[in-house]
PDB file of C-alpha atoms in Angstrom:
ATOM      1  CA  MET A   1      -6.458  31.908 -16.532  1.00 36.00           C
ATOM      2  CA  LYS A   2      -7.400  28.005 -16.414  1.00 50.00           C
ATOM      3  CA  LYS A   3      -4.457  25.878 -17.101  1.00 57.00           C
ATOM      4  CA  ASP A   4      -4.533  23.818 -20.661  1.00 61.00           C
ATOM      5  CA  TYR A   5      -5.375  20.623 -19.430  1.00 71.00           C
ATOM      6  CA  LYS A   6      -4.528  18.958 -22.926  1.00 68.00           C
ATOM      7  CA  GLN A   7      -0.870  19.720 -22.192  1.00 83.00           C
ATOM      8  CA  ILE A   8      -0.627  17.785 -18.647  1.00 90.00           C
ATOM      9  CA  ASN A   9       1.897  14.970 -19.175  1.00 93.00           C
ATOM     10  CA  ASN A  10       2.905  14.828 -15.491  1.00 95.00           C
ATOM     11  CA  ILE A  11       1.338  13.680 -12.327  1.00 96.00           C
ATOM     12  CA  ALA A  12       2.141  12.995  -8.582  1.00 97.00           C
ATOM     13  CA  PHE A  13       0.704  11.562  -5.884  1.00 98.00           C
ATOM     14  CA  GLU A  14       1.447  12.619  -1.993  1.00 96.00           C
ATOM     15  CA  GLY A  15       1.744   9.752   0.435  1.00 95.00           C
ATOM     16  CA  GLY A  16      -1.142   9.691   2.755  1.00 93.00           C
ATOM     17  CA  GLY A  17      -1.928   6.095   3.862  1.00 94.00           C
ATOM     18  CA  VAL A  18      -5.238   4.918   3.722  1.00 96.00           C
ATOM     19  CA  ARG A  19      -6.385   8.194   2.634  1.00 96.00           C
ATOM     20  CA  GLY A  20      -4.579   7.228  -0.659  1.00 96.00           C
ATOM     21  CA  ILE A  21      -8.686   6.141  -1.564  1.00 97.00           C
ATOM     22  CA  ALA A  22      -9.330   9.928  -2.393  1.00 98.00           C
ATOM     23  CA  HIS A  23      -6.548   9.596  -5.067  1.00 98.00           C
ATOM     24  CA  GLY A  24      -8.376   6.959  -6.627  1.00 98.00           C
ATOM     25  CA  GLY A  25     -11.596   9.631  -6.604  1.00 98.00           C
ATOM     26  CA  ALA A  26      -9.829  12.511  -7.997  1.00 97.00           C
ATOM     27  CA  TRP A  27      -7.861  10.634 -10.890  1.00 97.00           C
ATOM     28  CA  SER A  28     -11.383   9.341 -11.993  1.00 97.00           C
ATOM     29  CA  VAL A  29     -12.452  12.873 -12.927  1.00 95.00           C
ATOM     30  CA  PHE A  30      -9.259  13.107 -14.985  1.00 93.00           C
ATOM     31  CA  GLU A  31      -9.979  10.040 -16.716  1.00 94.00           C
ATOM     32  CA  ASP A  32     -13.502  11.371 -17.608  1.00 93.00           C
ATOM     33  CA  ILE A  33     -11.756  14.317 -19.755  1.00 90.00           C
ATOM     34  CA  GLY A  34      -9.693  12.544 -21.547  1.00 90.00           C
ATOM     35  CA  ILE A  35      -6.206  13.012 -19.352  1.00 89.00           C
ATOM     36  CA  SER A  36      -5.136   9.501 -18.587  1.00 87.00           C
ATOM     37  CA  SER A  37      -4.009   8.926 -22.469  1.00 87.00           C
ATOM     38  CA  GLN A  38      -1.668  11.592 -22.357  1.00 91.00           C
ATOM     39  CA  ILE A  39       0.472  10.972 -19.105  1.00 94.00           C
ATOM     40  CA  THR A  40       3.948  10.503 -19.807  1.00 95.00           C
ATOM     41  CA  ASN A  41       5.082  10.801 -16.193  1.00 96.00           C
ATOM     42  CA  VAL A  42       3.788   9.586 -13.164  1.00 97.00           C
ATOM     43  CA  ALA A  43       5.437  10.000  -9.370  1.00 97.00           C
ATOM     44  CA  GLY A  44       4.362   8.610  -5.856  1.00 98.00           C
ATOM     45  CA  THR A  45       5.462   8.542  -2.402  1.00 97.00           C
ATOM     46  CA  SER A  46       4.300   5.910  -0.091  1.00 96.00           C
ATOM     47  CA  ALA A  47       0.693   5.708  -0.491  1.00 96.00           C
ATOM     48  CA  GLY A  48       0.822   7.862  -3.493  1.00 97.00           C
ATOM     49  CA  SER A  49       3.243   5.140  -5.012  1.00 98.00           C
ATOM     50  CA  ILE A  50       0.418   2.711  -5.210  1.00 98.00           C
ATOM     51  CA  VAL A  51      -1.605   5.060  -6.619  1.00 98.00           C
ATOM     52  CA  ALA A  52       0.881   6.104  -9.186  1.00 98.00           C
ATOM     53  CA  LEU A  53       1.731   2.207  -9.628  1.00 98.00           C
ATOM     54  CA  LEU A  54      -1.630   1.356 -10.751  1.00 98.00           C
ATOM     55  CA  VAL A  55      -1.903   4.220 -13.120  1.00 98.00           C
ATOM     56  CA  ALA A  56       1.566   3.645 -14.573  1.00 98.00           C
ATOM     57  CA  LEU A  57       0.573  -0.285 -14.993  1.00 98.00           C
ATOM     58  CA  GLN A  58      -2.813   1.621 -16.832  1.00 97.00           C
ATOM     59  CA  TYR A  59      -5.608   0.696 -14.775  1.00 97.00           C
ATOM     60  CA  THR A  60      -8.655   2.222 -15.538  1.00 97.00           C
ATOM     61  CA  ALA A  61     -10.073   4.507 -12.877  1.00 97.00           C
ATOM     62  CA  SER A  62     -13.216   1.895 -12.272  1.00 97.00           C
ATOM     63  CA  GLU A  63     -10.532  -0.659 -11.547  1.00 98.00           C
ATOM     64  CA  ILE A  64      -8.774   1.605  -9.024  1.00 98.00           C
ATOM     65  CA  LYS A  65     -11.704   2.161  -7.217  1.00 97.00           C
ATOM     66  CA  ASP A  66     -12.724  -1.674  -7.147  1.00 98.00           C
ATOM     67  CA  ILE A  67      -9.401  -2.212  -5.645  1.00 97.00           C
ATOM     68  CA  LEU A  68      -9.408   0.164  -3.282  1.00 96.00           C
ATOM     69  CA  PHE A  69     -12.916  -0.475  -1.968  1.00 96.00           C
ATOM     70  CA  ASN A  70     -12.345  -4.368  -1.827  1.00 96.00           C
ATOM     71  CA  LEU A  71      -8.915  -3.829  -0.026  1.00 96.00           C
ATOM     72  CA  ASP A  72      -8.819  -4.844   3.963  1.00 96.00           C
ATOM     73  CA  PHE A  73      -6.416  -2.161   5.018  1.00 96.00           C
ATOM     74  CA  SER A  74      -6.264  -3.883   8.664  1.00 96.00           C
ATOM     75  CA  LYS A  75      -4.314  -6.561   6.956  1.00 97.00           C
ATOM     76  CA  PHE A  76      -1.317  -4.539   6.662  1.00 96.00           C
ATOM     77  CA  GLU A  77      -1.316  -4.087  10.489  1.00 95.00           C
ATOM     78  CA  GLU A  78       0.336  -7.858  10.412  1.00 96.00           C
ATOM     79  CA  ASP A  79       1.914 -10.151  13.095  1.00 96.00           C
ATOM     80  CA  GLY A  80       3.072  -6.847  15.317  1.00 95.00           C
ATOM     81  CA  SER A  81       5.957  -7.818  17.414  1.00 96.00           C
ATOM     82  CA  TYR A  82       8.176  -5.845  20.034  1.00 94.00           C
ATOM     83  CA  LEU A  83      11.209  -7.781  18.775  1.00 96.00           C
ATOM     84  CA  ARG A  84      11.094  -7.053  15.188  1.00 97.00           C
ATOM     85  CA  ILE A  85      11.238  -3.489  16.063  1.00 95.00           C
ATOM     86  CA  LEU A  86      14.890  -4.418  17.399  1.00 96.00           C
ATOM     87  CA  THR A  87      15.962  -6.981  14.367  1.00 97.00           C
ATOM     88  CA  LYS A  88      14.111  -5.511  11.523  1.00 97.00           C
ATOM     89  CA  TYR A  89      13.314  -1.902  12.478  1.00 96.00           C
ATOM     90  CA  GLY A  90       9.404  -2.149  12.064  1.00 96.00           C
ATOM     91  CA  TYR A  91       6.622  -3.465  14.321  1.00 96.00           C
ATOM     92  CA  TYR A  92       4.666  -5.287  11.752  1.00 96.00           C
ATOM     93  CA  LYS A  93       5.588  -7.489   9.260  1.00 97.00           C
ATOM     94  CA  THR A  94       5.006  -6.423   5.133  1.00 98.00           C
ATOM     95  CA  ASN A  95       4.111 -10.013   3.752  1.00 98.00           C
ATOM     96  CA  PHE A  96       0.311  -8.547   2.949  1.00 98.00           C
ATOM     97  CA  ALA A  97       1.708  -5.667   1.532  1.00 98.00           C
ATOM     98  CA  LEU A  98       3.981  -7.434  -0.981  1.00 98.00           C
ATOM     99  CA  SER A  99       2.041  -9.745  -1.549  1.00 98.00           C
ATOM    100  CA  PHE A 100      -0.852  -7.064  -2.662  1.00 98.00           C
ATOM    101  CA  ILE A 101       1.372  -5.077  -4.602  1.00 98.00           C
ATOM    102  CA  GLU A 102       2.740  -7.845  -6.560  1.00 98.00           C
ATOM    103  CA  GLY A 103      -0.797  -9.292  -7.412  1.00 98.00           C
ATOM    104  CA  LEU A 104      -1.413  -5.422  -9.226  1.00 98.00           C
ATOM    105  CA  ILE A 105       1.729  -6.008 -11.140  1.00 98.00           C
ATOM    106  CA  SER A 106       0.755  -9.800 -12.109  1.00 98.00           C
ATOM    107  CA  LYS A 107      -2.310  -8.985 -13.312  1.00 98.00           C
ATOM    108  CA  LYS A 108      -1.048  -6.820 -15.849  1.00 97.00           C
ATOM    109  CA  PHE A 109       2.150  -8.545 -16.826  1.00 97.00           C
ATOM    110  CA  GLY A 110       1.514 -12.410 -15.529  1.00 97.00           C
ATOM    111  CA  ASP A 111       4.122 -11.978 -14.011  1.00 98.00           C
ATOM    112  CA  THR A 112       5.023 -10.404 -10.270  1.00 98.00           C
ATOM    113  CA  LYS A 113       8.981 -10.001 -11.099  1.00 98.00           C
ATOM    114  CA  ILE A 114       8.883  -6.816 -13.261  1.00 98.00           C
ATOM    115  CA  THR A 115      11.464  -4.177 -13.604  1.00 98.00           C
ATOM    116  CA  PHE A 116      11.527  -0.418 -14.413  1.00 98.00           C
ATOM    117  CA  GLU A 117      12.993  -1.485 -17.397  1.00 98.00           C
ATOM    118  CA  ASP A 118      10.444  -4.048 -18.129  1.00 98.00           C
ATOM    119  CA  LEU A 119       7.683  -1.213 -17.481  1.00 98.00           C
ATOM    120  CA  LYS A 120       9.410   0.884 -20.036  1.00 97.00           C
ATOM    121  CA  ASN A 121       9.906  -1.230 -23.023  1.00 98.00           C
ATOM    122  CA  ASN A 122       6.132  -2.017 -22.624  1.00 97.00           C
ATOM    123  CA  ASN A 123       5.678   1.480 -23.356  1.00 96.00           C
ATOM    124  CA  ASN A 124       3.726   2.427 -20.089  1.00 97.00           C
ATOM    125  CA  PRO A 125       3.893   5.686 -18.376  1.00 97.00           C
ATOM    126  CA  ASN A 126       7.174   6.574 -16.554  1.00 97.00           C
ATOM    127  CA  LEU A 127       7.374   5.545 -12.776  1.00 98.00           C
ATOM    128  CA  TYR A 128       9.111   7.119 -10.405  1.00 98.00           C
ATOM    129  CA  VAL A 129       9.007   6.289  -6.475  1.00 98.00           C
ATOM    130  CA  PHE A 130      10.472   7.632  -3.809  1.00 98.00           C
ATOM    131  CA  SER A 131      11.792   6.063  -0.544  1.00 98.00           C
ATOM    132  CA  THR A 132      14.051   7.226   2.051  1.00 97.00           C
ATOM    133  CA  SER A 133      17.463   5.417   2.401  1.00 98.00           C
ATOM    134  CA  LEU A 134      18.604   5.443   5.757  1.00 97.00           C
ATOM    135  CA  THR A 135      22.373   4.111   4.527  1.00 97.00           C
ATOM    136  CA  THR A 136      22.983   7.179   2.991  1.00 96.00           C
ATOM    137  CA  ASN A 137      20.383   9.474   4.844  1.00 95.00           C
ATOM    138  CA  SER A 138      18.983  10.841   1.591  1.00 96.00           C
ATOM    139  CA  VAL A 139      15.828  10.658  -0.435  1.00 96.00           C
ATOM    140  CA  TYR A 140      16.525   7.620  -2.707  1.00 97.00           C
ATOM    141  CA  GLU A 141      14.813   7.638  -6.631  1.00 98.00           C
ATOM    142  CA  PHE A 142      13.581   4.378  -8.021  1.00 98.00           C
ATOM    143  CA  SER A 143      12.693   4.635 -11.790  1.00 98.00           C
ATOM    144  CA  PHE A 144      13.810   3.297 -15.232  1.00 98.00           C
ATOM    145  CA  ASP A 145      16.837   5.829 -15.211  1.00 96.00           C
ATOM    146  CA  LYS A 146      18.156   5.319 -11.954  1.00 97.00           C
ATOM    147  CA  THR A 147      17.222   1.918 -10.980  1.00 98.00           C
ATOM    148  CA  PRO A 148      16.171  -0.127 -14.307  1.00 98.00           C
ATOM    149  CA  SER A 149      16.776  -3.630 -12.965  1.00 98.00           C
ATOM    150  CA  ILE A 150      14.755  -2.944  -9.700  1.00 98.00           C
ATOM    151  CA  LEU A 151      11.382  -5.188  -9.146  1.00 98.00           C
ATOM    152  CA  LEU A 152       8.450  -2.679  -8.814  1.00 98.00           C
ATOM    153  CA  SER A 153       7.117  -4.169  -6.049  1.00 98.00           C
ATOM    154  CA  THR A 154      10.516  -3.618  -4.626  1.00 98.00           C
ATOM    155  CA  ALA A 155      10.654  -0.192  -5.210  1.00 98.00           C
ATOM    156  CA  VAL A 156       7.314   0.521  -4.058  1.00 98.00           C
ATOM    157  CA  LEU A 157       7.320  -1.582  -0.748  1.00 98.00           C
ATOM    158  CA  ALA A 158      10.179   0.555   0.160  1.00 98.00           C
ATOM    159  CA  SER A 159       8.530   3.365  -0.237  1.00 98.00           C
ATOM    160  CA  MET A 160       5.522   2.601   2.097  1.00 98.00           C
ATOM    161  CA  SER A 161       7.340   1.003   4.854  1.00 97.00           C
ATOM    162  CA  ILE A 162       6.493   3.626   7.710  1.00 95.00           C
ATOM    163  CA  PRO A 163       9.546   3.500  10.245  1.00 94.00           C
ATOM    164  CA  PHE A 164       9.000   1.560  13.131  1.00 94.00           C
ATOM    165  CA  PHE A 165       5.885   0.565  12.230  1.00 94.00           C
ATOM    166  CA  PHE A 166       6.457  -1.776   8.867  1.00 97.00           C
ATOM    167  CA  GLU A 167       9.686  -3.840   8.535  1.00 97.00           C
ATOM    168  CA  ALA A 168      12.323  -1.894   6.859  1.00 98.00           C
ATOM    169  CA  SER A 169      13.191  -2.577   3.317  1.00 98.00           C
ATOM    170  CA  ASN A 170      16.747  -4.145   2.714  1.00 98.00           C
ATOM    171  CA  ILE A 171      17.822  -3.992  -0.590  1.00 97.00           C
ATOM    172  CA  ASP A 172      21.181  -5.323  -1.558  1.00 95.00           C
ATOM    173  CA  GLY A 173      22.945  -4.417   1.803  1.00 96.00           C
ATOM    174  CA  ASN A 174      20.883  -0.931   1.983  1.00 97.00           C
ATOM    175  CA  ILE A 175      18.235   0.126   4.651  1.00 98.00           C
ATOM    176  CA  TYR A 176      15.018   2.107   3.116  1.00 98.00           C
ATOM    177  CA  VAL A 177      11.903   3.385   4.869  1.00 98.00           C
ATOM    178  CA  ASP A 178       8.782   5.540   4.014  1.00 97.00           C
ATOM    179  CA  GLY A 179       9.465   8.188   1.396  1.00 96.00           C
ATOM    180  CA  GLY A 180       7.203  10.178   3.237  1.00 93.00           C
ATOM    181  CA  LEU A 181       9.938  10.715   5.944  1.00 93.00           C
ATOM    182  CA  THR A 182      11.774  12.931   3.595  1.00 93.00           C
ATOM    183  CA  PHE A 183       9.724  13.779   0.261  1.00 94.00           C
ATOM    184  CA  ASN A 184       6.517  12.917   0.703  1.00 94.00           C
ATOM    185  CA  TYR A 185       4.482  15.011  -1.952  1.00 95.00           C
ATOM    186  CA  SER A 186       6.790  13.779  -5.269  1.00 94.00           C
ATOM    187  CA  ILE A 187       5.183  16.859  -7.049  1.00 95.00           C
ATOM    188  CA  LEU A 188       8.499  18.585  -5.704  1.00 89.00           C
ATOM    189  CA  PHE A 189      10.477  15.826  -7.955  1.00 93.00           C
ATOM    190  CA  PHE A 190       9.086  18.152 -11.087  1.00 91.00           C
ATOM    191  CA  ASN A 191      11.028  21.302 -10.945  1.00 78.00           C
ATOM    192  CA  SER A 192       8.597  24.379  -9.880  1.00 62.00           C
ATOM    193  CA  SER A 193      10.705  26.714 -11.335  1.00 63.00           C
ATOM    194  CA  ASP A 194      10.976  25.044 -15.057  1.00 75.00           C
ATOM    195  CA  PRO A 195       8.174  26.473 -17.358  1.00 76.00           C
ATOM    196  CA  ASP A 196       7.302  23.182 -18.090  1.00 78.00           C
ATOM    197  CA  PHE A 197       6.006  22.792 -14.698  1.00 88.00           C
ATOM    198  CA  GLU A 198       2.596  23.585 -16.215  1.00 86.00           C
ATOM    199  CA  LYS A 199       2.348  20.288 -17.413  1.00 90.00           C
ATOM    200  CA  THR A 200       2.105  18.853 -14.098  1.00 94.00           C
ATOM    201  CA  ILE A 201      -0.792  18.371 -11.687  1.00 95.00           C
ATOM    202  CA  GLY A 202      -0.330  16.878  -8.084  1.00 96.00           C
ATOM    203  CA  PHE A 203      -2.938  15.212  -5.637  1.00 97.00           C
ATOM    204  CA  ALA A 204      -2.511  16.100  -2.203  1.00 96.00           C
ATOM    205  CA  PHE A 205      -4.167  16.016   1.368  1.00 95.00           C
ATOM    206  CA  ALA A 206      -5.526  19.484   2.959  1.00 91.00           C
ATOM    207  CA  GLU A 207      -3.638  20.254   6.156  1.00 75.00           C
ATOM    208  CA  SER A 208      -5.289  18.812   9.570  1.00 65.00           C
ATOM    209  CA  THR A 209      -7.686  21.299  10.975  1.00 60.00           C
ATOM    210  CA  ASP A 210      -6.811  19.576  14.641  1.00 62.00           C
ATOM    211  CA  THR A 211      -6.132  21.989  17.249  1.00 59.00           C
ATOM    212  CA  PRO A 212      -3.355  20.769  19.779  1.00 61.00           C
ATOM    213  CA  GLU A 213      -6.079  20.585  22.346  1.00 60.00           C
ATOM    214  CA  GLU A 214      -8.799  18.775  20.040  1.00 62.00           C
ATOM    215  CA  ILE A 215      -5.934  16.147  19.227  1.00 64.00           C
ATOM    216  CA  VAL A 216      -5.366  15.689  23.058  1.00 64.00           C
ATOM    217  CA  SER A 217      -8.903  15.324  24.246  1.00 66.00           C
ATOM    218  CA  LYS A 218     -10.007  12.764  21.476  1.00 71.00           C
ATOM    219  CA  ASP A 219      -7.083  10.842  21.911  1.00 75.00           C
ATOM    220  CA  PRO A 220      -4.169  11.478  24.886  1.00 83.00           C
ATOM    221  CA  LEU A 221      -1.041   9.310  24.449  1.00 85.00           C
ATOM    222  CA  LYS A 222       0.427   8.345  27.359  1.00 86.00           C
ATOM    223  CA  TYR A 223       3.302   5.627  28.251  1.00 90.00           C
ATOM    224  CA  ASP A 224       2.522   1.921  27.211  1.00 86.00           C
ATOM    225  CA  HIS A 225       1.056   2.347  23.718  1.00 89.00           C
ATOM    226  CA  LEU A 226       3.513   1.715  21.094  1.00 89.00           C
ATOM    227  CA  VAL A 227       1.394   1.723  18.233  1.00 89.00           C
ATOM    228  CA  LYS A 228      -0.655   4.634  18.913  1.00 88.00           C
ATOM    229  CA  TYR A 229       3.219   6.180  19.593  1.00 89.00           C
ATOM    230  CA  LEU A 230       4.262   5.232  16.315  1.00 89.00           C
ATOM    231  CA  LYS A 231       1.075   6.184  14.466  1.00 88.00           C
ATOM    232  CA  ARG A 232       1.381   9.815  16.084  1.00 87.00           C
ATOM    233  CA  PHE A 233       5.131  10.012  15.562  1.00 86.00           C
ATOM    234  CA  TRP A 234       4.190   9.547  11.885  1.00 85.00           C
ATOM    235  CA  HIS A 235       1.524  11.974  11.855  1.00 85.00           C
ATOM    236  CA  SER A 236       3.900  14.703  13.020  1.00 86.00           C
ATOM    237  CA  VAL A 237       6.222  13.827   9.747  1.00 85.00           C
ATOM    238  CA  GLU A 238       3.098  14.421   7.434  1.00 84.00           C
ATOM    239  CA  ASN A 239       2.127  17.457   8.953  1.00 81.00           C
ATOM    240  CA  ALA A 240       5.688  18.780   8.926  1.00 81.00           C
ATOM    241  CA  GLN A 241       5.857  18.011   5.272  1.00 77.00           C
ATOM    242  CA  SER A 242       2.976  19.525   4.192  1.00 77.00           C
ATOM    243  CA  ALA A 243       3.745  22.422   6.034  1.00 69.00           C
ATOM    244  CA  ALA A 244       6.586  22.726   3.930  1.00 74.00           C
ATOM    245  CA  TRP A 245       5.350  22.689   0.609  1.00 82.00           C
ATOM    246  CA  TYR A 246       2.023  24.667   1.477  1.00 80.00           C
ATOM    247  CA  GLU A 247       4.528  27.551   1.429  1.00 82.00           C
ATOM    248  CA  ASP A 248       5.053  27.184  -2.398  1.00 85.00           C
ATOM    249  CA  LEU A 249       2.627  29.204  -3.833  1.00 87.00           C
ATOM    250  CA  GLN A 250       3.456  27.226  -7.627  1.00 87.00           C
ATOM    251  CA  ILE A 251       3.083  24.215  -6.213  1.00 90.00           C
ATOM    252  CA  LYS A 252       0.002  24.927  -4.575  1.00 90.00           C
ATOM    253  CA  LYS A 253      -1.442  26.254  -7.807  1.00 91.00           C
ATOM    254  CA  ASN A 254      -1.112  22.680  -9.559  1.00 93.00           C
ATOM    255  CA  THR A 255      -2.396  20.756  -6.902  1.00 95.00           C
ATOM    256  CA  ILE A 256      -5.448  19.190  -6.127  1.00 96.00           C
ATOM    257  CA  ILE A 257      -6.231  19.502  -2.267  1.00 96.00           C
ATOM    258  CA  ILE A 258      -8.105  16.818  -1.116  1.00 97.00           C
ATOM    259  CA  GLU A 259     -10.474  17.076   2.365  1.00 96.00           C
ATOM    260  CA  THR A 260      -9.886  14.265   5.005  1.00 94.00           C
ATOM    261  CA  ASN A 261     -12.561  14.916   7.355  1.00 92.00           C
ATOM    262  CA  GLY A 262      -9.971  14.004  10.237  1.00 89.00           C
ATOM    263  CA  ILE A 263      -9.396  10.391   8.919  1.00 92.00           C
ATOM    264  CA  LYS A 264      -5.309  10.088   9.548  1.00 91.00           C
ATOM    265  CA  SER A 265      -2.966   8.022   7.428  1.00 92.00           C
ATOM    266  CA  THR A 266      -2.792   5.179   9.410  1.00 93.00           C
ATOM    267  CA  ASP A 267      -6.504   4.601  10.378  1.00 93.00           C
ATOM    268  CA  PHE A 268      -6.625   0.923   9.175  1.00 94.00           C
ATOM    269  CA  THR A 269      -9.924  -0.132  10.243  1.00 94.00           C
ATOM    270  CA  LEU A 270     -11.751   2.335   7.760  1.00 94.00           C
ATOM    271  CA  SER A 271     -15.415   1.454   7.391  1.00 95.00           C
ATOM    272  CA  ASP A 272     -17.108   1.283   4.110  1.00 95.00           C
ATOM    273  CA  GLU A 273     -18.599   4.505   4.499  1.00 97.00           C
ATOM    274  CA  GLN A 274     -15.299   6.160   5.463  1.00 97.00           C
ATOM    275  CA  LYS A 275     -13.743   5.047   2.481  1.00 97.00           C
ATOM    276  CA  LEU A 276     -16.316   6.571   0.159  1.00 97.00           C
ATOM    277  CA  LEU A 277     -16.361   9.504   1.686  1.00 97.00           C
ATOM    278  CA  LEU A 278     -12.665   9.697   0.793  1.00 97.00           C
ATOM    279  CA  TYR A 279     -13.704   8.683  -2.550  1.00 98.00           C
ATOM    280  CA  ASN A 280     -16.063  11.048  -3.118  1.00 98.00           C
ATOM    281  CA  ASN A 281     -13.750  13.887  -1.644  1.00 98.00           C
ATOM    282  CA  GLY A 282     -11.150  13.116  -4.100  1.00 98.00           C
ATOM    283  CA  ILE A 283     -13.998  13.800  -6.875  1.00 98.00           C
ATOM    284  CA  SER A 284     -15.233  16.817  -5.515  1.00 98.00           C
ATOM    285  CA  ALA A 285     -11.691  18.236  -5.031  1.00 97.00           C
ATOM    286  CA  ALA A 286     -10.807  17.186  -8.634  1.00 96.00           C
ATOM    287  CA  LYS A 287     -14.003  18.986  -9.975  1.00 95.00           C
ATOM    288  CA  SER A 288     -13.610  22.173  -8.147  1.00 95.00           C
ATOM    289  CA  TYR A 289     -10.272  22.332  -9.530  1.00 93.00           C
ATOM    290  CA  LEU A 290     -11.183  22.196 -13.195  1.00 90.00           C
ATOM    291  CA  GLU A 291     -14.164  24.572 -12.795  1.00 85.00           C
TER     292      GLU A 291
END
């Protein structure tokens, strides 16, 4: 029996780095069938938190596409420094990332200093952003319920700070890194055993089909390649997270699974053709799900 899409209230976006463009494509299909106006709760982790922010700020699907297609992802790899790993636990600065996030918020509110409470008071959908607290060794939820006075930009930056790749976030003396380390697919926030879970749809990425032998032959990893090492470390974390939720049939039933054509989350030098491929993959996945 098909899901009654008129009842969908909750959406969740999996982390996936640059592949988040595909989320924009999938979301455009749901906007076309009138789902966007009835969403009350939006959750996201890592790159998924950026798309979740866009939806919570009530950007249209067309606006989201323009934002993601015009984004130069290579600028996220900002001023790499070995010393920064020792001092701020990340090779790259996050100045560009923060400026990008603040720009998204400012365009809708006219101010970068918008909190979860401000979002709530403006009658926007509830936003749930997940990071990893290394201070407490646990998943950390940013939301109106838990952190009303925290800036949206602060939360999203903390959620997307890949360990050792980007600077860790220091919020009130606590250290946060990418939520994908512990909670990459935020659909898990909406309890799959709850009857209301039927009101939830998630957007996630298909598991990699590369065999170990293919990975080695395509791009061998040796000593003295720090950035490649950090990327491969992160891809391993992502694969482990995907393998975990793939075993939950209820979650899988409520998930739009998007093909990535071998594009990795940290492929920051995406071509325009690759961006279009990912976006169209999202559209195709959503349409297939709705059939």
